[in-house]
């Protein structure tokens, strides 16, 4: 058995040069045999990419096993409380989020979004029912969820279909996050205090606006925009 002096790869008997780095092989004990079968396979093959369907099935099996295991444990421990319902519900919600797009590839983006939102809504509703919290569900969870559902897809749609630059997209995302924080605090305040008492959300909004200002300046000044493009490839 001999090895290439340059790259160290194992050499077949009678080869004239290294199959990897083409360094000539000079071995008086093993003369070159041009008719010897190739030591390494000559055909290049690629590992097949993981099928999306298989990945979806694997994820489904993982989430199903979590749900079943929690259910069985619940029957053994703390039987007076149906605690397995919470991890089980979360597993179903994650299954809708991650496994459904892999299993049903041609599903429309808007249907997916509706399905994802419904999964969150139903899961939170079931928790609210379990803890007798229908009031906070209707006046707190549903409005916050609706706000997020209105803002996030709009931002994604504008960025994707208007083909915004990275700078413009960052400005839009930051401003949307700021105003979403204000809306969330407004909903919480109206539910808890029946009045708007702005606090943490204004700090978030001001921080987002503060971050946007230099981005807007860079976007407006051609020399700065070119410098940013060169330095950060944007
Ligand atoms: Zn070599």
Tab-separated table of N, CA and C and ligand atoms in Angstrom, residues 4 6-7 9 18 20-21 23, ligand 1:
chain	number	residue	atom	x	y	z
A	4	UNK	N	0.309	9.013	-1.867
A	4	UNK	CA	0.855	10.136	-2.631
A	4	UNK	C	1.741	10.987	-1.721
A	6	UNK	N	2.454	14.014	-2.153
A	6	UNK	CA	1.989	15.403	-2.124
A	6	UNK	C	0.731	15.566	-1.282
A	7	UNK	N	-0.317	14.755	-1.568
A	7	UNK	CA	-1.596	14.972	-0.877
A	7	UNK	C	-1.928	13.858	0.098
A	9	UNK	N	-3.121	10.821	-0.464
A	9	UNK	CA	-4.207	9.906	-0.800
A	9	UNK	C	-3.639	8.509	-1.063
A	18	UNK	N	-0.940	10.401	-9.173
A	18	UNK	CA	-1.963	10.462	-8.121
A	18	UNK	C	-3.309	10.816	-8.755
A	20	UNK	N	-5.747	12.189	-7.411
A	20	UNK	CA	-6.343	13.404	-6.849
A	20	UNK	C	-5.590	14.658	-7.283
A	21	UNK	N	-4.238	14.651	-7.113
A	21	UNK	CA	-3.490	15.883	-7.396
A	21	UNK	C	-2.564	15.731	-8.605
A	23	UNK	N	0.161	14.227	-9.036
A	23	UNK	CA	1.610	14.148	-8.804
A	23	UNK	C	2.134	12.809	-9.354
B	1	LIG	ZN1	-1.848	13.324	-4.599
